[in-house]
């Protein structure tokens, strides 16, 4: 079974462009698209997973990339596979603990075969894959490590290896271009009800109740004017009107905690929007997942009305 996979190259927590394979990492530049936006494109295209190459060069950048990976695994709608500079069992354990479904080892490393055997014993072959850039990376005995891994990831130069294995094979070739910042798929949403039919307040605004599409938690309440509503539909990212700053506000543009549209619904009076979103990180500026965390009244038992 062979299928293509979209890959991104993570540098400083963002999608890196301008490189071909990991060897060009030193010359790459950081793209303008959030990795989660690429993941949304993958999901909408029907992709089964997304491959993330971690290009961290130092401990500071590594911390940023790992946090981004954690959020992708936690909030993403499709599985995440990880690859990069993997030198020991602890590197593999870190990616798996973040929530990555599989970790791919690169056999350019001199310790690759030995590490793969140790990793298979420690984590199981279902959590491991083998990344090949050239056919010369086949072990000296000519055998593929089908007992140690559950999947192969092949660069175009090594694509011929797919005919020598019964393992599922991921191919990079045709979809690599979709990973660059300028070619990420864009999804435009068209409202079934025009803005003119919305009931606005005296400032021309409509309140928006924002809900997590996965668990229905209410995350926040904000406001939209026509420009914000149209920007939200055009970009797929929640955009509001800031009443205090008197300007458009793309949620997450500063913090990285974007909200991606899953659905927009108007209430019975046409005066309130319910937005179900994929939330990256915290919705609240305090760092809480939801802005609603100050409990006022709660009943844990049977309701009783006093006489």
XYZ file of C-alpha atoms in Angstrom:
307
model
C 0.000 0.000 0.000
C 1.564 3.280 -1.147
C 0.287 6.802 -0.569
C 1.629 10.344 -0.582
C 2.095 12.462 2.505
C 2.500 16.181 3.082
C 5.611 17.117 5.037
C 6.583 20.321 6.767
C 9.994 21.344 8.039
C 9.688 22.926 11.471
C 12.072 25.779 12.263
C 11.473 28.267 15.083
C 8.006 26.769 15.456
C 6.974 27.625 11.903
C 7.023 26.027 8.474
C 10.449 26.353 6.822
C 10.690 26.813 3.060
C 13.408 26.995 0.466
C 15.040 23.640 1.123
C 15.100 20.203 -0.426
C 15.521 17.564 2.231
C 17.255 18.098 5.536
C 20.635 18.787 3.966
C 19.468 22.287 3.019
C 18.267 23.183 6.492
C 20.994 25.760 7.072
C 19.821 27.833 4.111
C 16.083 27.560 4.687
C 13.828 30.465 5.526
C 10.796 30.507 7.797
C 7.471 30.601 5.982
C 4.501 32.769 6.834
C 2.014 29.944 7.353
C 1.291 28.363 10.701
C 1.907 24.584 10.660
C -1.671 24.089 11.849
C -2.970 25.874 8.747
C -1.094 23.325 6.660
C -2.587 20.535 8.754
C -6.079 21.887 8.070
C -5.282 21.798 4.366
C -4.082 18.203 4.711
C -7.272 17.196 6.479
C -9.499 18.888 3.915
C -7.545 17.155 1.144
C -8.228 13.794 2.760
C -4.619 13.163 3.808
C -4.174 10.442 6.406
C -1.369 12.096 8.361
C 1.210 14.889 8.299
C 4.970 14.402 8.548
C 6.908 16.955 10.617
C 10.690 17.231 10.279
C 12.173 18.934 13.332
C 15.041 21.176 12.149
C 16.015 22.525 15.585
C 19.688 23.498 15.780
C 19.971 24.389 19.470
C 18.158 23.822 22.759
C 16.203 27.089 22.562
C 14.835 26.343 19.105
C 14.222 22.737 20.116
C 11.950 23.880 22.955
C 9.926 26.055 20.554
C 9.558 23.248 18.018
C 8.587 20.667 20.623
C 5.873 22.938 22.001
C 4.515 23.422 18.485
C 4.557 19.668 17.947
C 2.713 19.141 21.224
C -0.048 21.513 20.130
C -0.286 19.923 16.679
C -0.670 16.490 18.249
C -3.163 17.665 20.858
C -5.353 19.903 18.724
C -4.878 18.471 15.241
C -7.473 16.433 13.415
C -5.056 13.997 11.728
C -2.103 11.996 13.101
C 1.371 13.531 13.258
C 4.510 11.608 12.299
C 7.879 12.971 13.457
C 11.355 12.858 11.956
C 14.538 14.831 12.344
C 17.751 14.586 14.316
C 17.054 11.373 16.220
C 20.159 9.999 17.879
C 18.961 7.971 20.859
C 15.988 6.359 22.569
C 15.289 9.511 24.571
C 14.722 11.504 21.355
C 12.168 8.921 20.232
C 10.475 8.857 23.632
C 10.162 12.660 23.601
C 8.271 12.674 20.286
C 5.995 9.824 21.349
C 5.247 11.493 24.693
C 4.227 14.649 22.804
C 1.575 12.592 21.026
C 3.248 11.754 17.705
C 1.782 8.557 16.295
C 5.039 7.388 14.708
C 8.710 8.379 14.734
C 10.839 7.873 11.611
C 14.548 7.142 11.892
C 16.963 8.203 9.173
C 19.476 5.550 8.230
C 22.083 8.068 7.135
C 23.109 7.886 10.780
C 25.868 5.394 11.571
C 23.944 4.291 14.666
C 20.686 3.845 12.743
C 20.401 0.064 12.565
C 21.431 -0.513 16.174
C 19.142 2.244 17.425
C 16.234 0.835 15.440
C 16.623 -2.571 17.080
C 16.696 -0.976 20.534
C 13.713 1.258 19.741
C 11.622 -1.638 18.443
C 12.254 -3.491 21.693
C 11.434 -0.414 23.788
C 8.411 1.031 21.968
C 7.173 -1.612 19.515
C 7.412 -1.601 15.724
C 3.998 0.067 15.401
C 5.495 3.328 16.671
C 8.459 3.328 14.302
C 9.170 4.079 10.664
C 12.244 4.106 8.456
C 13.140 7.192 6.404
C 15.200 6.587 3.252
C 16.638 9.272 0.982
C 18.601 6.989 -1.367
C 18.518 3.258 -2.200
C 22.079 3.013 -0.869
C 20.613 3.227 2.632
C 19.387 -0.358 2.436
C 21.369 -2.422 4.988
C 24.411 -4.295 3.695
C 22.595 -7.632 3.756
C 19.937 -6.174 1.450
C 17.085 -6.837 3.878
C 14.594 -4.160 4.848
C 13.854 -3.867 8.594
C 10.306 -5.184 8.319
C 10.434 -6.734 11.788
C 11.416 -3.446 13.449
C 9.231 -0.836 11.698
C 5.636 -0.567 10.507
C 6.094 1.929 7.652
C 8.644 3.354 5.195
C 9.052 6.994 4.150
C 10.803 7.331 0.791
C 12.286 10.319 -0.986
C 11.980 10.285 -4.816
C 15.503 8.880 -5.241
C 14.587 5.865 -3.110
C 11.091 5.329 -4.518
C 12.127 2.087 -6.232
C 12.467 0.435 -2.831
C 8.663 0.356 -2.542
C 8.562 -2.680 -4.839
C 10.717 -4.665 -2.413
C 8.518 -4.480 0.655
C 5.067 -5.375 1.897
C 5.146 -2.516 4.398
C 2.967 0.580 3.859
C 5.040 3.188 2.020
C 4.800 6.982 2.242
C 5.983 8.897 -0.819
C 7.102 12.523 -0.794
C 7.310 13.212 -4.477
C 4.172 14.899 -5.787
C 2.914 16.803 -2.761
C 6.123 18.440 -1.577
C 5.137 21.761 -3.190
C 2.025 22.025 -1.042
C 4.255 22.444 2.004
C 5.696 25.790 0.924
C 4.131 28.862 2.458
C 2.822 30.273 -0.815
C 1.105 27.067 -1.932
C -0.774 25.997 1.171
C -4.356 25.137 0.176
C -6.767 27.942 1.024
C -10.394 27.212 1.811
C -12.934 29.991 1.329
C -16.213 29.783 3.217
C -19.341 31.393 1.776
C -22.065 32.447 4.173
C -25.568 31.151 3.423
C -27.015 34.361 4.920
C -25.627 37.757 3.845
C -24.270 40.175 6.437
C -27.021 42.657 5.566
C -29.586 40.340 7.177
C -27.718 40.118 10.486
C -29.111 42.178 13.376
C -26.258 44.373 14.571
C -25.962 46.390 17.767
C -25.703 50.182 17.755
C -22.009 49.940 16.819
C -22.683 47.685 13.835
C -21.314 44.621 15.634
C -22.538 41.067 16.190
C -21.430 39.025 19.241
C -19.696 35.713 18.554
C -19.802 32.795 20.988
C -16.744 30.632 20.321
C -16.902 26.905 21.017
C -14.304 24.122 20.802
C -15.497 21.815 18.023
C -14.037 18.731 19.714
C -15.665 18.907 23.156
C -18.184 21.791 22.825
C -16.496 23.834 25.580
C -17.267 27.550 25.348
C -13.921 29.280 24.846
C -14.672 33.000 24.611
C -17.040 35.708 23.402
C -15.964 38.407 20.961
C -17.474 40.705 18.324
C -17.409 40.955 14.548
C -18.147 43.762 12.161
C -18.694 43.120 8.469
C -14.993 43.334 7.645
C -14.085 40.831 10.367
C -16.833 38.440 9.282
C -15.746 38.552 5.654
C -12.078 38.078 6.622
C -13.042 35.037 8.701
C -14.910 33.489 5.776
C -12.114 34.335 3.345
C -9.174 33.005 5.393
C -10.725 30.312 7.601
C -9.110 31.954 10.650
C -11.281 33.640 13.256
C -11.021 37.403 12.903
C -12.782 39.837 15.234
C -13.271 43.552 15.785
C -11.441 44.801 18.867
C -13.721 47.303 20.591
C -10.908 48.661 22.768
C -8.304 49.082 20.011
C -10.833 49.896 17.285
C -9.173 47.576 14.779
C -9.388 44.115 13.230
C -8.020 41.346 15.422
C -6.865 38.023 13.970
C -6.989 35.678 16.940
C -3.536 34.159 17.477
C -1.583 36.463 15.180
C 0.605 37.559 18.098
C 0.386 34.554 20.437
C 0.215 31.783 17.839
C -3.054 30.587 19.431
C -5.065 30.659 16.227
C -8.679 29.585 15.880
C -9.567 27.761 12.657
C -13.172 27.729 11.486
C -15.090 24.477 11.627
C -18.564 26.012 11.349
C -20.392 29.326 11.752
C -24.076 29.304 12.767
C -26.503 32.189 13.200
C -29.101 32.094 15.991
C -32.896 32.353 15.614
C -32.897 36.159 15.943
C -29.994 36.676 13.522
C -28.119 38.630 16.195
C -25.517 36.158 17.544
C -23.003 33.888 15.797
C -21.932 30.521 17.174
C -18.432 29.696 15.927
C -17.151 26.145 16.347
C -13.379 26.233 15.987
C -10.193 24.227 16.202
C -8.372 26.081 18.961
C -4.575 26.111 19.059
C -3.243 26.574 22.573
C -5.141 28.777 24.999
C -8.126 30.904 24.000
C -7.753 33.246 26.981
C -5.011 35.865 27.301
C -4.449 34.628 30.882
C -3.239 31.289 29.544
C -6.418 29.382 30.399
C -7.887 27.186 27.705
C -11.224 29.012 28.084
C -12.000 32.559 29.183
C -14.747 31.109 31.388
C -12.911 29.789 34.445
C -14.268 31.948 37.317
C -16.972 29.775 38.826
C -19.904 31.673 40.365
C -22.630 29.131 41.136
C -22.655 25.362 40.905
C -24.897 22.527 42.034
C -23.538 19.005 42.263
C -26.662 17.351 43.583
C -30.396 17.356 43.123
C -31.972 20.753 42.625
C -34.285 21.823 45.476
C -36.560 24.830 45.462
C -36.984 26.565 48.815
C -40.534 27.129 50.048
